[in-house]
Coordinates of C-alpha atoms in Angstrom, one line a residue:
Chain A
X936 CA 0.0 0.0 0.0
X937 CA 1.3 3.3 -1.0
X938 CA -0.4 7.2 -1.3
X939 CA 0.0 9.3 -4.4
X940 CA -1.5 12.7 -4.5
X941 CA -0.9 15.1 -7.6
X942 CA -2.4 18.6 -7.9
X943 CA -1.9 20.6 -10.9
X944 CA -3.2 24.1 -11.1
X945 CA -5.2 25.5 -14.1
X946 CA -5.6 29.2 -11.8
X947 CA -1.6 30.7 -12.0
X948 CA -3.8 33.1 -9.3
X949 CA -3.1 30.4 -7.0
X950 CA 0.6 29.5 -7.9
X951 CA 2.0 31.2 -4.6
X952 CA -0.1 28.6 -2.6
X953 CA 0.6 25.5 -4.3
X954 CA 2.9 24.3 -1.3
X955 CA 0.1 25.2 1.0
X956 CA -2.5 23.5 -0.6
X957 CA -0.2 20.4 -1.6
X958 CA 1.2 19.7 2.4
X959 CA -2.3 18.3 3.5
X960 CA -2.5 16.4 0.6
X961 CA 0.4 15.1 1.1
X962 CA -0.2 14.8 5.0
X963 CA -3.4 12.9 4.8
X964 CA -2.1 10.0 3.1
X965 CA 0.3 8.8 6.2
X966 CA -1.6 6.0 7.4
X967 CA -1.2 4.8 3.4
X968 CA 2.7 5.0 3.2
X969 CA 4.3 6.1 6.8
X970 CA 8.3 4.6 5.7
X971 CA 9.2 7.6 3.1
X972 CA 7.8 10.3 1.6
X973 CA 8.6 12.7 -1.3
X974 CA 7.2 15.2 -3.5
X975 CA 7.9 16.6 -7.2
X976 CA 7.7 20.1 -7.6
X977 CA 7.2 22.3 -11.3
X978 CA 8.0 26.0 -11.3
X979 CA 10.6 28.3 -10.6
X980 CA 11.8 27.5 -14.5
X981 CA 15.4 28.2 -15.8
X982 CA 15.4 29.6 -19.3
X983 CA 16.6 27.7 -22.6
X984 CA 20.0 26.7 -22.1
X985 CA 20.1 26.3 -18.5
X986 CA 19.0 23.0 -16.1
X987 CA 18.2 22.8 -12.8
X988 CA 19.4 19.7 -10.7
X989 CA 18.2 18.7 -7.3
X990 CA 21.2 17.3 -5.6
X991 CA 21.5 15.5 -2.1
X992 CA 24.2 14.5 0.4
X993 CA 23.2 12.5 3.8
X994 CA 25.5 14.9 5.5
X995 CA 23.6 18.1 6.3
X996 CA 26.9 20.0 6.6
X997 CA 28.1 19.0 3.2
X998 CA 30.2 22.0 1.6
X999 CA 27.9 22.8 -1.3
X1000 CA 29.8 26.4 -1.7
X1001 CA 33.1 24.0 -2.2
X1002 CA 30.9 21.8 -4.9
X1003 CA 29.7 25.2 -6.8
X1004 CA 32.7 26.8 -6.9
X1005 CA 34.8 23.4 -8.5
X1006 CA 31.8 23.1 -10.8
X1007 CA 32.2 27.1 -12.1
X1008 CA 35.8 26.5 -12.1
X1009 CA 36.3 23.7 -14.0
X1010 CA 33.2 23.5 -16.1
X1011 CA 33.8 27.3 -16.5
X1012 CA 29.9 27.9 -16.6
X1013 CA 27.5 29.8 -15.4
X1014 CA 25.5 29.0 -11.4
X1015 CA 23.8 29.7 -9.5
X1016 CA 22.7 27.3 -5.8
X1017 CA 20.1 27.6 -3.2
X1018 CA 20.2 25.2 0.0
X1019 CA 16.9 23.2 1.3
X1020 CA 17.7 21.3 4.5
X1021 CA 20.4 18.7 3.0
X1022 CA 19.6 18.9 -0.6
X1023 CA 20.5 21.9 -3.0
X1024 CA 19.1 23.4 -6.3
X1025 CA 22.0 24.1 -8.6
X1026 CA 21.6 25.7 -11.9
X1027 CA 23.5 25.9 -14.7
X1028 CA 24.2 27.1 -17.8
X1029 CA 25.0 23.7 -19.6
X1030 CA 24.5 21.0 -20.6
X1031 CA 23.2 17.9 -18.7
X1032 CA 25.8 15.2 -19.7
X1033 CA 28.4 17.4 -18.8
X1034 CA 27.1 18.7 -15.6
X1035 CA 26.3 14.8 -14.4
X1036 CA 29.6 13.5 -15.6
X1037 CA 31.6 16.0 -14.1
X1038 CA 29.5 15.7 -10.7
X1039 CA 30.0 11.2 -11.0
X1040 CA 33.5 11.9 -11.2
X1041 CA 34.1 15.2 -8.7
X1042 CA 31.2 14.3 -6.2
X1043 CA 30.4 10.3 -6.7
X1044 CA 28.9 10.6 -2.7
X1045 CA 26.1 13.5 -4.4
X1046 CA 23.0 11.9 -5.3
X1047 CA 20.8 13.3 -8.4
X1048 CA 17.4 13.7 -7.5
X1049 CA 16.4 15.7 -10.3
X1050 CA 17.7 17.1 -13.8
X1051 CA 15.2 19.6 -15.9
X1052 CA 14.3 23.3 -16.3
X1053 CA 11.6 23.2 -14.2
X1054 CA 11.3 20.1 -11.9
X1055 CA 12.9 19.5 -8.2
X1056 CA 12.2 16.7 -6.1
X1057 CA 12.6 16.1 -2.7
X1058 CA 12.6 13.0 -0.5
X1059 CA 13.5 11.7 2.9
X1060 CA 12.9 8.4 5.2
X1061 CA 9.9 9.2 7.6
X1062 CA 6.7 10.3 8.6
X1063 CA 5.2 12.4 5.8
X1064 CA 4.5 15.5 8.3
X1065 CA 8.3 15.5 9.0
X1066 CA 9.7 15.6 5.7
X1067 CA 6.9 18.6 4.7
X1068 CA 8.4 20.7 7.6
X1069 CA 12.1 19.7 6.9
X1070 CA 11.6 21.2 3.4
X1071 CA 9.5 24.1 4.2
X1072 CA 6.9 22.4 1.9
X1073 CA 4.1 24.8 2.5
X1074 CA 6.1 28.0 1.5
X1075 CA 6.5 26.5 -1.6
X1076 CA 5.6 27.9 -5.2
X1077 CA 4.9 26.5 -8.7
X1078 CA 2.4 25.0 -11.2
X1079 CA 2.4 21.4 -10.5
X1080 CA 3.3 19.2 -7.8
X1081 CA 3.0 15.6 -7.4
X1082 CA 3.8 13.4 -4.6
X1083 CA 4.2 10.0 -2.7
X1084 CA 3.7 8.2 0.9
X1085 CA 5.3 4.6 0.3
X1086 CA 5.2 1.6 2.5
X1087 CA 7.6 0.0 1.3
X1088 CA 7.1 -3.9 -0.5
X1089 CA 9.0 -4.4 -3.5
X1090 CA 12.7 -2.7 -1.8
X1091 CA 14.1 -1.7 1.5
X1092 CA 13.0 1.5 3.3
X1093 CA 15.7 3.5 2.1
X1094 CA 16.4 7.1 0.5
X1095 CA 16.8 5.8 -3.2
X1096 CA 13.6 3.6 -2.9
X1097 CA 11.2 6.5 -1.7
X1098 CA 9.3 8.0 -4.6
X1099 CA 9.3 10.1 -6.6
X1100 CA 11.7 9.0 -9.7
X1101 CA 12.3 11.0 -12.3
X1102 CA 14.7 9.2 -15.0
X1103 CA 14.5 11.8 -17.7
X1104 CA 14.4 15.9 -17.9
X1105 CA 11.5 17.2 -16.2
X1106 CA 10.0 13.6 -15.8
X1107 CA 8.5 12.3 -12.7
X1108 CA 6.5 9.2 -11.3
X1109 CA 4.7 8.2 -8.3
X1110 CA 3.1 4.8 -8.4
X1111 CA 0.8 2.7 -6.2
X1112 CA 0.8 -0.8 -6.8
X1113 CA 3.6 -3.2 -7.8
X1114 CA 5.0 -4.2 -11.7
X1115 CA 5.6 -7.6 -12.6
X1116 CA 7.6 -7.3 -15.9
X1117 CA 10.0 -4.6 -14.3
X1118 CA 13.4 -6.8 -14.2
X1119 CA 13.1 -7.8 -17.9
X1120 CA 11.9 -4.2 -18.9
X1121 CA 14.5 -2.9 -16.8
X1122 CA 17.2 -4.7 -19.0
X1123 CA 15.3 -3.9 -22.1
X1124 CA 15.4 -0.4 -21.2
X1125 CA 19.3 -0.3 -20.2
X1126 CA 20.2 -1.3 -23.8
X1127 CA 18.3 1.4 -25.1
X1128 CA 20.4 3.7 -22.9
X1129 CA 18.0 4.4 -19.9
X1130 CA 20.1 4.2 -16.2
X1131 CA 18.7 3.4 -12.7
X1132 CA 20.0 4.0 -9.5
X1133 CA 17.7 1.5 -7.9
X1134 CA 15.9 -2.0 -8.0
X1135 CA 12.7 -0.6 -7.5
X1136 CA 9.9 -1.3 -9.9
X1137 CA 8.3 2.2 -9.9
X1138 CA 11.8 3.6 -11.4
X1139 CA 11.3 1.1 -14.5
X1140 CA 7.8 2.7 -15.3
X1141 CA 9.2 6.3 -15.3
X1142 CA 12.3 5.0 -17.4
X1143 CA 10.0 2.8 -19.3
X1144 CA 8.2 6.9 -19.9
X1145 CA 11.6 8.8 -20.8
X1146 CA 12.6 6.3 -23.1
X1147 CA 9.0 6.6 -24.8
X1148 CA 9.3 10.4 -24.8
X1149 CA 12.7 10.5 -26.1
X1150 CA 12.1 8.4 -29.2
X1151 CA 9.2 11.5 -29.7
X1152 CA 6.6 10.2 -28.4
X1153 CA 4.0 12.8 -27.3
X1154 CA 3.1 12.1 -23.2
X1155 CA -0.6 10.3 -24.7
X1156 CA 1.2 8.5 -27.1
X1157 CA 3.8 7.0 -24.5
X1158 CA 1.0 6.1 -22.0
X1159 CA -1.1 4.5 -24.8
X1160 CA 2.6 2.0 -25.2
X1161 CA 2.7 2.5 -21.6
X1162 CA -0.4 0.4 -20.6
X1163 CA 0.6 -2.3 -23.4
X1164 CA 4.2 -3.0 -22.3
X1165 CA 3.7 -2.6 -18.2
X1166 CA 2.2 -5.8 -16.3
X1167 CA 1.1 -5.8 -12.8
X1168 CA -0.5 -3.3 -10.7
X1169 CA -0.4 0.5 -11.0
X1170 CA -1.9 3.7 -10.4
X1171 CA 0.4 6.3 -11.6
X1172 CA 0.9 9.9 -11.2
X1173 CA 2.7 11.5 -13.9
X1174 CA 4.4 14.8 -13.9
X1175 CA 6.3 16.4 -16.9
X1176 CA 7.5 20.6 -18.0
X1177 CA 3.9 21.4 -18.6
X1178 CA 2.1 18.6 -18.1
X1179 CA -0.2 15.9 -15.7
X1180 CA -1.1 12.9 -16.2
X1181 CA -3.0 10.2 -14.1
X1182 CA -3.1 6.3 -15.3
X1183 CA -4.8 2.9 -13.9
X1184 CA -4.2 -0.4 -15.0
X1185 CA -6.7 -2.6 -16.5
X1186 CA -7.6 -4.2 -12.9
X1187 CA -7.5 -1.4 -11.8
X1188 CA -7.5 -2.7 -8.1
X1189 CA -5.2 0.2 -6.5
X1190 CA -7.6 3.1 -5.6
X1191 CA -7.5 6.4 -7.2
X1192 CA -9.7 9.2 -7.3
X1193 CA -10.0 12.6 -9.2
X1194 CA -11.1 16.2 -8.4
X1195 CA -11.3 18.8 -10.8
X1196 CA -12.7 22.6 -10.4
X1197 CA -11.7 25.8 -12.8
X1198 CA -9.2 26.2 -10.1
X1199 CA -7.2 23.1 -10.6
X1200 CA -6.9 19.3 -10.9
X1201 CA -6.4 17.2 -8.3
X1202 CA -5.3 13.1 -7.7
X1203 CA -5.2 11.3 -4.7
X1204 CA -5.5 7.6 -4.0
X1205 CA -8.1 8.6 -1.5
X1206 CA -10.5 10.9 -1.3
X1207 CA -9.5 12.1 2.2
X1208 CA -6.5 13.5 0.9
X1209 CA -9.1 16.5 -1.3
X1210 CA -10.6 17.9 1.2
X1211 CA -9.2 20.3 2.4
X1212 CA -8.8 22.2 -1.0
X1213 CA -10.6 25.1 -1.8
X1214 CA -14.3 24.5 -3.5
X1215 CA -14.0 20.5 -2.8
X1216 CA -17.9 20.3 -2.4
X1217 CA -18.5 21.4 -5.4
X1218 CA -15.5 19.8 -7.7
X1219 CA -16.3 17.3 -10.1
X1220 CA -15.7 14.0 -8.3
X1221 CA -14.8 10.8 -10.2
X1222 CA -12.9 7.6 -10.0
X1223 CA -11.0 7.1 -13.2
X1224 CA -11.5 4.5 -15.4
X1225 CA -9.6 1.0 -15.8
X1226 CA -7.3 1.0 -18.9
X1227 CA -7.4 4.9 -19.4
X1228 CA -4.9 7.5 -18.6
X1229 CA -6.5 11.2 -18.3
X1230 CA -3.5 14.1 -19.4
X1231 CA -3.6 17.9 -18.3
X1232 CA -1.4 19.7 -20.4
X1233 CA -0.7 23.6 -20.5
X1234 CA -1.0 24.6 -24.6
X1235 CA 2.5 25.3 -25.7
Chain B
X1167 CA -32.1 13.7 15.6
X1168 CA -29.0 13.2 16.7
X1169 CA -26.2 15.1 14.4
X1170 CA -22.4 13.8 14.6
X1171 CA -20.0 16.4 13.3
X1172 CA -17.5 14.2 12.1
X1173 CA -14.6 17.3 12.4
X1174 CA -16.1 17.4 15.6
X1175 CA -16.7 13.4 16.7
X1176 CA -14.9 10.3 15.8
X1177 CA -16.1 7.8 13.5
X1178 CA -15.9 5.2 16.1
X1179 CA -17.7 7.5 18.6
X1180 CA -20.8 7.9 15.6
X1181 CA -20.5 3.7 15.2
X1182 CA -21.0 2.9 19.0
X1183 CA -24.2 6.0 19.3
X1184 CA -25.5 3.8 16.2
X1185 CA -24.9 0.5 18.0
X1186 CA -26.2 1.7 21.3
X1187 CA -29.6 1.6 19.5
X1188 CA -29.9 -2.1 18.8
X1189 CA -30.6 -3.4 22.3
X1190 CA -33.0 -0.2 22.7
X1191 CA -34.0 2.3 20.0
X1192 CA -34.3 5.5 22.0
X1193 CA -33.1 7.7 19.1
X1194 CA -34.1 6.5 15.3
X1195 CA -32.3 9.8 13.1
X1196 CA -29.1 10.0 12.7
X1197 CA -27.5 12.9 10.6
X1198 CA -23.4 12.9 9.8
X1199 CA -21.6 16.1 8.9
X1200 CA -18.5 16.4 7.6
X1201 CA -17.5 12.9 6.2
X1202 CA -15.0 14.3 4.5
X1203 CA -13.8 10.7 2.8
X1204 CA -13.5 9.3 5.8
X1205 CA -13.4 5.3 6.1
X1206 CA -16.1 2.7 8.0
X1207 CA -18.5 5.3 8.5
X1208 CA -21.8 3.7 9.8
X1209 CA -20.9 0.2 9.8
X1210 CA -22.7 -2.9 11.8
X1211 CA -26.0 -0.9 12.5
X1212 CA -28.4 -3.5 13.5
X1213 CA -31.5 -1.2 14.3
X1214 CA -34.2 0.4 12.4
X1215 CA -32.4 3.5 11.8
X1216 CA -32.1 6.5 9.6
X1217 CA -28.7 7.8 8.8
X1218 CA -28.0 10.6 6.6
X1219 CA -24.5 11.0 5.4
X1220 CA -23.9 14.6 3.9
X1221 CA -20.9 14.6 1.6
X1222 CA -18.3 12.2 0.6
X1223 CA -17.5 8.9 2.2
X1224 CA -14.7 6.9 2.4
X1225 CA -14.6 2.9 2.1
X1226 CA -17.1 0.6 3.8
X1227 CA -19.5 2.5 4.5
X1228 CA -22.4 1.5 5.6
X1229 CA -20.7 -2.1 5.8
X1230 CA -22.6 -5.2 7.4
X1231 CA -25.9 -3.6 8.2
X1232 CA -28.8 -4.8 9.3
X1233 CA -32.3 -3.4 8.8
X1234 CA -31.4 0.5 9.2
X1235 CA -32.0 3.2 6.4
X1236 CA -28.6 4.7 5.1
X1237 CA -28.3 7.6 2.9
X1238 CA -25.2 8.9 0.9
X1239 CA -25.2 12.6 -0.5
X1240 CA -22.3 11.9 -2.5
X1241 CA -20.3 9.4 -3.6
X1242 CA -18.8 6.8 -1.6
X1243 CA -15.0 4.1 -1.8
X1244 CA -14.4 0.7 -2.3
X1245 CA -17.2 -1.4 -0.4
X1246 CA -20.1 0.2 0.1
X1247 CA -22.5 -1.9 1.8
X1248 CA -20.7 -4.8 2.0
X1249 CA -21.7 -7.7 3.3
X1250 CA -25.7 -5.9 4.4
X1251 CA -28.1 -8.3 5.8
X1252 CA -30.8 -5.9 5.2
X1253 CA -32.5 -2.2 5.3
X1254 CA -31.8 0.2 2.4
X1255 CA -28.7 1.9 1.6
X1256 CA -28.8 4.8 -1.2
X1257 CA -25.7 6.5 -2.8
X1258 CA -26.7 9.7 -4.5
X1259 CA -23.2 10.0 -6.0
X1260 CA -21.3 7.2 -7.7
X1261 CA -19.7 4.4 -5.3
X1262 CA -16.2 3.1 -6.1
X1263 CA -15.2 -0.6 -6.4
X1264 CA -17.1 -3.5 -4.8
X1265 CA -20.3 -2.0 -4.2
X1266 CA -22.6 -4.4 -1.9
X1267 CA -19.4 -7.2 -1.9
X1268 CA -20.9 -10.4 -0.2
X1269 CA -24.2 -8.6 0.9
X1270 CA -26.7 -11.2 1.9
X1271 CA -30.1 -8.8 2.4
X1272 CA -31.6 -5.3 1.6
X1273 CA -31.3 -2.7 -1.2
X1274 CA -27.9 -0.8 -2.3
X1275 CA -29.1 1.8 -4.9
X1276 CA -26.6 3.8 -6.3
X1277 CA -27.8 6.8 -8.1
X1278 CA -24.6 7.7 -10.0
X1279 CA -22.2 4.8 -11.3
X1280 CA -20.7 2.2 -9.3
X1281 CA -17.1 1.1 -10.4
X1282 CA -15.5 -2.6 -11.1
X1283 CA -16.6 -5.7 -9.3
X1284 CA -19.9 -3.9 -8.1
X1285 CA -21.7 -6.9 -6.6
X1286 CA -18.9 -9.0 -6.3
X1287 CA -19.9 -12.6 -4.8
X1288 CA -23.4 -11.1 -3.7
X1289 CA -25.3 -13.3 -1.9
X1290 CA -29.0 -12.4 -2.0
X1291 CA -28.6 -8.6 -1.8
X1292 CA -30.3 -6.1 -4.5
X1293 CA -28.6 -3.6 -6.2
X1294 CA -30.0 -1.2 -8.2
X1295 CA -27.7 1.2 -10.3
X1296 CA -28.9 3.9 -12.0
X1297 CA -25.8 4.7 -13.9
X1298 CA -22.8 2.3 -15.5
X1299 CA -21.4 -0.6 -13.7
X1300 CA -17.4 -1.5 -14.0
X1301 CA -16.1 -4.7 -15.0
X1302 CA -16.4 -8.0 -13.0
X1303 CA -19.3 -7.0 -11.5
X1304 CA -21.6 -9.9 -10.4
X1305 CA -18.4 -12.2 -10.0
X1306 CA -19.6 -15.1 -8.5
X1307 CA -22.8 -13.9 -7.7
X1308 CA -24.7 -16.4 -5.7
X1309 CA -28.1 -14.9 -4.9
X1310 CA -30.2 -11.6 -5.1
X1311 CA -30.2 -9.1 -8.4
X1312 CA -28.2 -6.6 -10.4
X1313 CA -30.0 -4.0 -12.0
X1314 CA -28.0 -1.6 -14.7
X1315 CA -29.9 0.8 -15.6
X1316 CA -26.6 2.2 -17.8
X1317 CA -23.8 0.2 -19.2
X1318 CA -22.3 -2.9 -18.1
X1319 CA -18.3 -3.3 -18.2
X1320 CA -16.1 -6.2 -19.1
X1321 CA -16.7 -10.0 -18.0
X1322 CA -20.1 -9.0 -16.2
X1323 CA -21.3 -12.1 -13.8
X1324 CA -18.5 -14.2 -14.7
X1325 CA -18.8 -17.6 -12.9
X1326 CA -21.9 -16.3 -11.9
X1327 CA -24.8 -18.6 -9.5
X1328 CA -28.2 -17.6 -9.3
X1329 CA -28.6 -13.7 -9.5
X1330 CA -30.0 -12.2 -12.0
X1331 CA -28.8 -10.1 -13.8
X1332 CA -31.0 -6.8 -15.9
X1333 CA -29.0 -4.4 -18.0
X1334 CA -31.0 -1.6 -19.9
X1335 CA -27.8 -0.3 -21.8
X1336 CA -24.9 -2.0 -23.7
X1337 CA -22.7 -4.9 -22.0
X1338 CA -19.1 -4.8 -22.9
X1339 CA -18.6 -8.0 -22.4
X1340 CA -20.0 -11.4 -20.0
X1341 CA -18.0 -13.2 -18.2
X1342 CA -17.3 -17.1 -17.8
X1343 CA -21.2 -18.9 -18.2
X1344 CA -22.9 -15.6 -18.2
X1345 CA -25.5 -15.8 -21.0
X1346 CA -28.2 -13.8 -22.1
X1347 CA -31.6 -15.5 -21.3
X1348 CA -35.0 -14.5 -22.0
X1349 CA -37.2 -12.0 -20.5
X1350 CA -40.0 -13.8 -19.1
X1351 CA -43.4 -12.1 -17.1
X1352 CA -42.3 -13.3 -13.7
X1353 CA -38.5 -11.2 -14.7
X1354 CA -40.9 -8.3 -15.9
X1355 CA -42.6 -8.4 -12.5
X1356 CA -39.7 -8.9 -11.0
X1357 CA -37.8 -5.8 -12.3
X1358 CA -40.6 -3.4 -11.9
X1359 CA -40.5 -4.3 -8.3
X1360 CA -36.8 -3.7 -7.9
X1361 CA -36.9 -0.4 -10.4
X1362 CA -40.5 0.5 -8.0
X1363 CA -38.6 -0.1 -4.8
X1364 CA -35.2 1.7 -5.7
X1365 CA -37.7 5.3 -7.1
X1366 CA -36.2 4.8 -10.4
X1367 CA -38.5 5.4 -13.4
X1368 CA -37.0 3.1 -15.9
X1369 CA -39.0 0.7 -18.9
X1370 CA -38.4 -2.5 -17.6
X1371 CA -39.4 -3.8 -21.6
X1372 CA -36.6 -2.2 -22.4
X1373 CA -33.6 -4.0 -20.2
X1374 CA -32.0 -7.3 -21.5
X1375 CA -32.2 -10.2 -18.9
X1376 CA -28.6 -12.7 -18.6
X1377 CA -28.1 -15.7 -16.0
X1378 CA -26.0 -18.2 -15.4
X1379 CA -25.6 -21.1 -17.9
X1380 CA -24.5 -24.0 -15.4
X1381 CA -21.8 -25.3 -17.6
X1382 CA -19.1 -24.7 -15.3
X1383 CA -17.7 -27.9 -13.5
X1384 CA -19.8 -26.8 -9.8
X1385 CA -22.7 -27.5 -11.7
X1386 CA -22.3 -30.7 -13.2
X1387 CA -23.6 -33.6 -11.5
X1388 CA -21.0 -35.8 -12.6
X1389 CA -18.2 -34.0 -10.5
X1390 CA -19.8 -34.9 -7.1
X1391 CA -17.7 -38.8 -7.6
X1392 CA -14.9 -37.0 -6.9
X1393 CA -16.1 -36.5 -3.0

C-alpha cells in the first residue's frame, strides 16, 4: 500500500499557494505509506540553455559552496545554488551530460534527485508530516506538484527507494501498486540507454516513460505504449514541464480518485487526501476509469 | 435527531451511538456532517435506523448492516454496503469498487455509477444502479439481483450462480457462463418491483435479462464422484 497525491493548477492566481495546498494532501495520506515520503515540484523555470538539478548528500553540513565553486571553475559555466535542509538546487548554464559527468566523477557521494528546467524533487525516510516541515513544503511555489507516501514492499525502506523517480528531464513518477515485468523491462530499457539507480519497480515505469518520450513520443502517445508493455499493478501519477497525467491499469484494483474545479486538478489515492482544498464540495468527483490514462497539459 | 460532526466526533464514537440503539432504540435519526472521505462510516447498525450522510464517504461504509436506512449525498469508496443483511442503503453520487461485496439482504441503490466488481460474490442482496457498472461486476454472484440501468463493463457475472442479472444499456462484455436469457413475465414483475422499490423510473421492456448457464464444473452432477 502506498499514497499518491498530484495537484496541478489550471488558476496561476493560485501559484504562490501550491505548497500550501499540496502539504495536507500530502499529510493525509500517512496512514497509506508512513516509511518515506517525497514530493515533485514544477516552477521556478530556468530559461533555454540552463538545467536545474536537485542534488543531495546524507550529510547536512556537506560544503555545497566547495561543490559550486569546482563546478564554475572547472566546467567554467554559469550557477547559481540555493540550499533546502540537506539537498541543493543548482543551476547551470550547460548541458546535462556534462554537468552529471563531471558531478560522477568530482562528487560520486552527491546523489541526483532531479535534472530539468523546471522540476525539483525532494525525498526523505519518515513520517510524511516531518519531511513537509524539513523542506518548508508549504512555502512552496509553482504549477504542478505531485507526490508519494510509500510503505515499502517491493525494496528496502531506504532514500533511493522512496518516490518520486524521475529518469528523464523534467520527468516524474509516483506509483501505487507493484510491476511484474519490471526486471526484464529494466534490461530492455538499459540497452536502449536508460540508467537506474535502484531496484525498484516504480523507477522502470518512469524509465520505461523517458525512453518513450525520447524516441518522440507525445506524453498520450507514451501512456497508450505505456499500458501495453507494463504488467502488474499500477496507479500512476505522472508529472512532466507542462504537463499531468494520471493512469490505472486494466484491474484497476489500486484506488485512485480525481477532483477537478476551474481552479485546478487534483489526484489522490483517497478521497480524504481532497478535502481540504478550496471548492472540494463542489468539484467534479470521479474515480477514473480502468485501462485509461487522463493528461492535463498547458498549450505550448 | 441526533447530528455527529464528524470534524467534531470520531467515527468510532458515531458507530458505538449507532450501535447503542440495537438493544433499545431510544433515538431513530441520525444525521453525519462532515464525512470528509472518511473510512467505516456507519458500519454494523443492527437497528431500524435512519442515517443521513452529507458529503463524501470513504470505504465501507455503511458495511454489514442490518435493517437501518442509510443515505449517501455523494459518492462513496471501495465497499459500500458490503456484506448488508438488510434495510436500504442509497448512494446519491457514484460508489467506487465493490459496491454491496458479499451482501446477503436489503437494497444498495446507487444513483450515480458504481465502479469494477460492483456486486462482487453477492449473496442475496439487491442492487439497483442507475448509472454504468465497471467490469467484473456480479463475480460469482450467488443470490439476489443486479439492475443496470446504464452500461455494463467487461466479463459482467463471470462464474456467476443464481442472481440475476437486468441491464438496460450496452454490456461490454460477460463473463465465464454468463448468458443472455430470456425475458420472461415473472423477470418483468420482477424488475418493476426492484426499479418500483429503488424510485427509479426506468422501462423495464426495455432491459435485457442474462443468468447463469450451469456449464461450469460446480454445476455438473457428474463431479460430485470425486467427494
Amino acid at each position: 500500500m502506498c499514497g499518491i497525491v498530484g495537484l496541478y493548477l489550471k488558476n496561476p492566481a493560485l501559484e504562490s499557494k501550491l505548497g500550501e495546498l499540496f502539504e495536507p494532501m500530502l499529510i493525509a495520506m500517512t496512514d497509506r505509506g508512513p516509511d518515506s515520503a517525497g514530493f515533485a515540484i514544477y516552477g521556478d523555470e530556468v530559461g533555454e540553455g540552463s538545467i536545474k538539478l536537485t542534488l543531495r548528500h546524507p550529510d547536512d553540513e556537506y560544503d555545497w559552496e566547495g561543490l559550486a565553486d569546482s563546478m564554475r571553475h572547472q566546467l567554467r559555466v554559469e550557477l547559481s545554488w540555493m540550499q533546502n535542509a540537506n539537498v541543493t538546487v543548482f543551476k547551470v548554464v550547460g548541458e546535462e551530460a556534462q554537468v552529471r559527468g563531471w558531478l560522477e566523477e568530482n562528487a560520486p557521494d552527491v546523489l541526483i534527485l532531479s535534472v530539468g528546467q523546471s522540476i525539483e524533487i525532494l525525498k526523505e525516510v519518515g513520517l510524511p508530516e516531518n519531511i513537509a516541515g524539513k523542506f518548508n513544503l508549504k512555502n512552496m511555489k509553482g504549477s504542478h506538484i505531485i507526490g508519494h507516501t510509500r510503505m515499502a514492499t517491493e525494496s528496502a525502506v531506504t532514500m533511493e527507494g522512496s518516490h518520486p523517480f524521475s529518469t528523464g528531464m523534467d520527468l516524474c513518477l509516483v506509483h501505487n501498486g507493484s510491476l511484474s515485468n519490471h526486471n526484464r523491462l529494466r534490461e530492455n530499457l538499459k540497452r536502449e540507454g536508460i540508467t537506474f539507480e535502484t531496484e525498484n519497480d516504480s523507477e522502470v515505469a518512469a524509465g520505461y516513460l523517458t525512453w518513450r518520450l525520447r524516441q518522440g513520443d507525445s506524453l498520450k502517445v507514451a501512456l497508450e505504449h505505456a499500458l501495453e508493455d507494463l504488467d502488474g499493478f499500477f496507479t500512476f501519477t505522472i508529472g512532466t514541464r507542462d504537463g499531468f497525467a494520471v493512469m490505472r491499469d486494466p484491474i484497476a484494483c489500486k484506488p485512485a480518485v480525481l477532483a477537478e474545479t476551474d481552479d485546478y486538478v487534483a489526484m489522490a489515492s483517497e478521497y480524504q487526501a481532497l478535502t481540504t482544498l478550496p471548492g472540494i464540495e463542489n468539484a467534479k468527483v470521479w474515480e477514473p476509469e480502468p485501462a485509461t490514462f487522463y493528461v492535463w497539459e498547458r498549450s505550448a | 435527531m441526533k447530528t455527529y460532526d464528524l470534524t467534531e466526533a470520531a467515527v468510532r464514537d458515531l458507530n458505538q451511538a449507532l450501535h447503542d440503539q440495537s438493544p433499545e432504540c431510544v433515538e431513530r435519526e441520525f444525521e453525519v456532517l462532515n464525512p470528509k472521505g472518511q473510512h467505516n462510516i456507519a458500519c454494523g447498525i443492527d437497528q431500524n435506523l435512519s442515517v443521513d450522510i452529507k458529503g463524501h464517504a470513504g470505504y465501507f461504509c455503511a458495511g454489514m448492516n442490518k435493517k437501518a436506512h442509510v443515505t449517501i449525498h455523494g459518492n462513496v469508496g471501495q465497499g459500500v454496503a458490503e456484506n448488508m443483511m438488510s434495510g436500504t442503503v442509497r448512494v446519491k453520487g457514484d460508489a467506487s469498487q465493490a459496491a454491496g461485496a458479499t451482501a446477503h439482504g436489503g437494497l444498495l441503490v446507487i444513483e450515480g455509477n458504481a465502479g469494477a466488481r460492483c456486486g462482487i460474490s453477492m449473496k442475496g442482496v439487491d442492487i439497483v444502479v442507475k448509472g454504468d457498472v465497471g467490469h467484473m461486476s456480479c463475480f460469482m454472484g450467488q443470490a439476489g439481483s443486479l439492475v443496470v440501468c446504464g452500461d455494463a463493463g467487461e466479463a459482467l457475472g463471470d462464474s456467476l450462480y443464481e442472481v440475476h442479472i437486468y441491464v438496460k444499456g450496452t454490456v461490454k462484455s460477460l463473463g465465464a457462463d454468463c448468458i443472455e436469457k430470456e425475458m420472461r413475465d415473472e423477470h418483468i414483475a420482477e424488475l418493476t418491483d426492484l426499479l418500483n422499490r429503488a424510485g427509479v423510473d426506468e422501462d423495464p421492456a426495455s432491459f435485457k435479462r442474462y443468468g447463469s448457464a450451469r456449464q461450469l464444473y460446480n454445476f455438473k452432477v457428474d463431479n460430485v464422484s470425486a467427494y
